[in-house]
Short mmCIF file of C-alpha atoms in Angstrom, two decimals:
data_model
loop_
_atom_site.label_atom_id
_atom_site.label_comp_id
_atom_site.label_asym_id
_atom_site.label_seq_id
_atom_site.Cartn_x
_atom_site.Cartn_y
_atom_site.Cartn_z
CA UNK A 1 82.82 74.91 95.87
CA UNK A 2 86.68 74.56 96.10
CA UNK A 3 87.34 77.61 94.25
CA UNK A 4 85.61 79.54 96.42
CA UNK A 5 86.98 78.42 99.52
CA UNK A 6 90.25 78.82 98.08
CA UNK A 7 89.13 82.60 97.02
CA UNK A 8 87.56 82.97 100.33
CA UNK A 9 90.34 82.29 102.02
CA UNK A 10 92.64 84.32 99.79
CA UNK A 11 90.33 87.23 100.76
CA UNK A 12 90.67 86.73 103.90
CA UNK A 13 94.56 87.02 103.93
CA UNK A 14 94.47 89.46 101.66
CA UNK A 15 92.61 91.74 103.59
CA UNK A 16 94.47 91.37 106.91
CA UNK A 17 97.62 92.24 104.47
CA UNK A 18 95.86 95.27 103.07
CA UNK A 19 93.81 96.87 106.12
CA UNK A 20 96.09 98.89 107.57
CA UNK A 21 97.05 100.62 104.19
CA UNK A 22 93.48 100.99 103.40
CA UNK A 23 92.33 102.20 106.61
CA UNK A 24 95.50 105.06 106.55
CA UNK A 25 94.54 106.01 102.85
CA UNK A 26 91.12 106.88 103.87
CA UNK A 27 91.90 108.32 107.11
CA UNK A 28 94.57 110.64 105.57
CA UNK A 29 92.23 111.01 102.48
CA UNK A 30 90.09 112.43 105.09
CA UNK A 31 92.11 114.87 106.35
CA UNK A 32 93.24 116.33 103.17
CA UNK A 33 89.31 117.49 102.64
CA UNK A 34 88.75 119.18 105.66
CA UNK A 35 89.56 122.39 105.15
CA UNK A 36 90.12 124.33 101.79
CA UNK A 37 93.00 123.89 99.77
CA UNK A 38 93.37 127.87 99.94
CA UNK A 39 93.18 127.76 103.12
CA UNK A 40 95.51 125.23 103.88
CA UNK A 41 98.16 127.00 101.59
CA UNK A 42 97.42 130.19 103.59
CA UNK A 43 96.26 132.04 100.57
CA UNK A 44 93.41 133.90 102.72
CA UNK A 45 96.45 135.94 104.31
CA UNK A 46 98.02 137.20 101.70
CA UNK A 47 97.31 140.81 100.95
CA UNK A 48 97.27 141.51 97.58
CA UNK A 49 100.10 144.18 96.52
CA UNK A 50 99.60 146.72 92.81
CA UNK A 51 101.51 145.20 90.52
CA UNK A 52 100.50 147.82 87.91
CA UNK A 53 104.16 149.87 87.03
CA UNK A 54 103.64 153.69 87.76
CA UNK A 55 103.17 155.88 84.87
CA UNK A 56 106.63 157.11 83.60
CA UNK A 57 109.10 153.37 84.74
CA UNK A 58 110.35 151.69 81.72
CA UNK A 59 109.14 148.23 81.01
CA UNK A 60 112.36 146.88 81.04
CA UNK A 61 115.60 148.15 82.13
CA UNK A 62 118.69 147.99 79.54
CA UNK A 63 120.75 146.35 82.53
CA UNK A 64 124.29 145.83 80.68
CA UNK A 65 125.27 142.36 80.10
CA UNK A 66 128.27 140.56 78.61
CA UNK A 67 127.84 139.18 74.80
CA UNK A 68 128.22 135.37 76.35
CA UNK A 69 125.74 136.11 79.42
CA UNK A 70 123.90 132.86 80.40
CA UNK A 71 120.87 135.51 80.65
CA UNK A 72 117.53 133.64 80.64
CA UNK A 73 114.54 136.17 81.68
CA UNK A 74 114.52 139.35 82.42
CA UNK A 75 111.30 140.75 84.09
CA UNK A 76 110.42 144.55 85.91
CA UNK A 77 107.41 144.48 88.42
CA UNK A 78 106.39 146.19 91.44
CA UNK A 79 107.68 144.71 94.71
CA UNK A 80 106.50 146.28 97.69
CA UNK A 81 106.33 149.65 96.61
CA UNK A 82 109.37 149.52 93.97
CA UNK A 83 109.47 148.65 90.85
CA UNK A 84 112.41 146.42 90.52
CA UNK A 85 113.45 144.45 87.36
CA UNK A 86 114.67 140.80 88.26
CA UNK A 87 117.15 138.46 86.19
CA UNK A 88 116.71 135.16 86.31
CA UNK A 89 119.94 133.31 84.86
CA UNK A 90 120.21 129.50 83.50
CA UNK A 91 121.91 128.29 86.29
CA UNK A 92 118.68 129.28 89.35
CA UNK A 93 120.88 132.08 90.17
CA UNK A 94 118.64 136.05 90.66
CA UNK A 95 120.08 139.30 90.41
CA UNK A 96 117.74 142.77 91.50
CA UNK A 97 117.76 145.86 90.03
CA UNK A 98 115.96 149.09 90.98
CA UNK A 99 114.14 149.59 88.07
CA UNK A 100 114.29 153.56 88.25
CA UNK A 101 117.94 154.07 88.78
CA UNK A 102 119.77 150.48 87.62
CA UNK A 103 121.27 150.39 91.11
CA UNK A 104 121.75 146.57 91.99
CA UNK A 105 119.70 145.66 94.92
CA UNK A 106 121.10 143.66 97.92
CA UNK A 107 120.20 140.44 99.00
CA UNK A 108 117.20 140.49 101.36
CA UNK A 109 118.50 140.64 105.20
CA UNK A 110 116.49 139.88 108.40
CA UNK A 111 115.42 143.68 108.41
CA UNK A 112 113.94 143.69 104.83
CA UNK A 113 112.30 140.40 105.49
CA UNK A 114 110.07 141.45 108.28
CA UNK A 115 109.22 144.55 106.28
CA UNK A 116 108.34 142.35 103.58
CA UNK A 117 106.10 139.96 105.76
CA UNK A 118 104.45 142.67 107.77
CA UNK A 119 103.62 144.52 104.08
CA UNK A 120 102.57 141.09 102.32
CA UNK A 121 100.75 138.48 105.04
CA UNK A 122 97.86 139.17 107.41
CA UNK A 123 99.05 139.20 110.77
CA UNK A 124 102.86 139.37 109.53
CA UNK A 125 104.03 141.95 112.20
CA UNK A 126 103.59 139.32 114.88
CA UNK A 127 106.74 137.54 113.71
CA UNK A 128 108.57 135.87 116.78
CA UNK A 129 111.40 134.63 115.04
CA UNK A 130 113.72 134.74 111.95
CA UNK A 131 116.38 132.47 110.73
CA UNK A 132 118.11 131.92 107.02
CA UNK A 133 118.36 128.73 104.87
CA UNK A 134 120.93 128.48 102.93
CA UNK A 135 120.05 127.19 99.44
CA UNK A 136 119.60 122.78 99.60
CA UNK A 137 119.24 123.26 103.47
CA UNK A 138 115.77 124.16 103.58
CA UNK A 139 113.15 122.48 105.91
CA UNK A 140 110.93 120.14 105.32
CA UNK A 141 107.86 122.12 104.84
CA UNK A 142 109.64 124.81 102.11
CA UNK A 143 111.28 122.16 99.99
CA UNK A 144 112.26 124.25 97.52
CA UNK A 145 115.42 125.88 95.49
CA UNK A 146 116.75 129.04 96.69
CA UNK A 147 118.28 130.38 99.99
CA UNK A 148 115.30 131.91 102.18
CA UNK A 149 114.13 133.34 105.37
CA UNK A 150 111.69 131.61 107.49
CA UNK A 151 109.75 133.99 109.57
CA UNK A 152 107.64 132.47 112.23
CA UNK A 153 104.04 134.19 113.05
CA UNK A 154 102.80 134.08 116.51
CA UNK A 155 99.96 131.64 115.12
CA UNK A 156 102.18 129.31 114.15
CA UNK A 157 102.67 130.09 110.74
CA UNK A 158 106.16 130.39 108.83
CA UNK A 159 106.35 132.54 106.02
CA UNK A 160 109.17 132.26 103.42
CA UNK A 161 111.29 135.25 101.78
CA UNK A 162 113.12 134.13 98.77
CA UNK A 163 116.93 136.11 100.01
CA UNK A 164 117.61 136.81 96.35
CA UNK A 165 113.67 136.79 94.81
CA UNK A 166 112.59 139.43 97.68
CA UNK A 167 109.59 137.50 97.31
CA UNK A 168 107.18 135.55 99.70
CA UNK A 169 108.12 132.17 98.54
CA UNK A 170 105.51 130.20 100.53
CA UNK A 171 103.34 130.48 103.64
CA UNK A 172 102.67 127.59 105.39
CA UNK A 173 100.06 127.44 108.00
CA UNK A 174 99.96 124.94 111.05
CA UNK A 175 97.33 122.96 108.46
CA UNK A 176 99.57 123.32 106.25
CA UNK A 177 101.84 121.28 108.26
CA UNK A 178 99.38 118.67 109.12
CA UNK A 179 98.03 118.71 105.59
CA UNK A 180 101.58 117.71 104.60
CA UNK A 181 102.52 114.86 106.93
CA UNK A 182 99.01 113.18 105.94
CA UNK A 183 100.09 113.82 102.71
CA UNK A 184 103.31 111.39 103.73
CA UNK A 185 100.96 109.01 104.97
CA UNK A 186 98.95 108.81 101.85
CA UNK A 187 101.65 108.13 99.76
CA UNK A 188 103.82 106.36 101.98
CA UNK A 189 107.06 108.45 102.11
CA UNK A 190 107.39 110.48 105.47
CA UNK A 191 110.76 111.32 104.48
CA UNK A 192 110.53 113.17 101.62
CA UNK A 193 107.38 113.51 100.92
CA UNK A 194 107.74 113.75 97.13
CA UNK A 195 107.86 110.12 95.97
CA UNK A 196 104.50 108.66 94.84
CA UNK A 197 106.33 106.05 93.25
CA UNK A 198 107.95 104.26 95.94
CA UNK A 199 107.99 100.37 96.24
CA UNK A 200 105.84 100.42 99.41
CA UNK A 201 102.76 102.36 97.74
CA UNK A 202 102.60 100.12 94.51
CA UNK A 203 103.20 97.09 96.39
CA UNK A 204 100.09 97.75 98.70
CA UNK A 205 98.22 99.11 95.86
CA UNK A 206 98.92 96.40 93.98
CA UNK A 207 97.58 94.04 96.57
CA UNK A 208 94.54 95.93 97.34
CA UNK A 209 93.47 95.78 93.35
CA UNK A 210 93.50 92.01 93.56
CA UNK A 211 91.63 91.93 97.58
CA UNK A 212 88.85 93.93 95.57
CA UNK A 213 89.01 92.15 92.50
CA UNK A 214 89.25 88.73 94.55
CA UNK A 215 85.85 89.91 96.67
CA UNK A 216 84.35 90.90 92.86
CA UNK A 217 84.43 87.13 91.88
CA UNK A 218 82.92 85.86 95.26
CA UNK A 219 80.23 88.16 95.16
CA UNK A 220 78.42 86.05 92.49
CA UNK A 221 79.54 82.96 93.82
CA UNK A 222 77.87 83.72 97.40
CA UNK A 223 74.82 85.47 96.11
CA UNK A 224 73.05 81.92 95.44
CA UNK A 225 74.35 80.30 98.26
CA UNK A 226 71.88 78.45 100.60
CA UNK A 227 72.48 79.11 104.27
#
């Protein structure tokens, strides 16, 4: 009898400690699930490009390097019409090539990238505004290496153009967005978004193992009880 009003009321408190966390996991949980994760990554406007090299373009371009070049890949693919052979050095940096010729290519300016948008993404030549992030000053919902163009669709999608890649980088829908800040929630880090190892979510996880665990052993106990 006294250990199960003392695990009664350790339930209790318990669960006044852990109901909020619980009641954001599953409403974030929620809202992760209702819509598709291609969808929500914005994979349904994508249009697909031929990646196939035309007959006659080498498969790799002798580009000439010095002996002690830090060279780490070297790949040639079709980018929007042009095959183009990329290197990809040790330290992040990209170089571009025109594949036919050897010609270095430029980095991608505002012009290119809303060529490259309106030829890649559904929708793209609706773009209502352009700006460039400089490499480790991209926004939150990019979040990756690289200096890039966002390019902002009508619908409220931005579409990124890796400056030195010439790539689309990521699309990220208004879902997207949303998908992203429940994503926060869920793992308790709105200001990153990356850490699910953060004191706050094993501290309430931690708790809500031994609320569940607590209610476990006082199943049993209350089954046979007499009212």
């Amino acid at each position: 009898m006294a250990m199960r009003k003392t695990l009664r009321r350790w339930h209790l408190w318990l669960g006044w400690l852990v109901g909020v966390p619980l009641l954001l996991w599953t409403l974030s949980g929620l809202a992760m699930v209702l819509k598709p994760i291609e969808e929500v990554r914005g994979e349904h406007l994508r249009i697909e490009q031929p990646q196939a090299l035309p007959a006659g373009n080498p498969a790799a371009l002798a580009i000439p390097l010095a002996p002690a070049s830090p060279e780490r890949r070297r790949v040639t693919a079709m980018q929007w019409g042009r095959a183009v052979t990329t290197l990809a050095r040790a330290d992040g940096t990209l170089e571009r090539y025109d594949a036919a010729t050897g010609a270095p290519l430029d980095p991608v300016d505002e012009a290119e990238a809303r060529r490259i948008v309106a030829k890649g993404i559904r929708g793209g030549a609706s773009v209502t505004s352009a700006r460039l992030f400089p490499d480790g000053k991209a926004p939150l919902d990019f979040r990756r290496p690289g200096a890039a163009w966002q390019l902002a669709l009508a619908d409220g999608t931005h579409v990124y153009v890796g400056r030195d890649s010439g790539e689309i980088e990521a699309v990220r829908t208004r879902w997207w967005r949303i998908y992203d800040f429940f994503w926060g929630l869920h793992i308790m880090d709105l200001q990153t978004r990356e850490d699910s190892h953060n004191p706050w979510l094993v501290t309430f996880a931690a708790f809500s193992l031994i609320t569940v665990l607590v209610a476990l052993v006082l199943l049993p106990l209350s089954t046979g009880r007499k009212r």
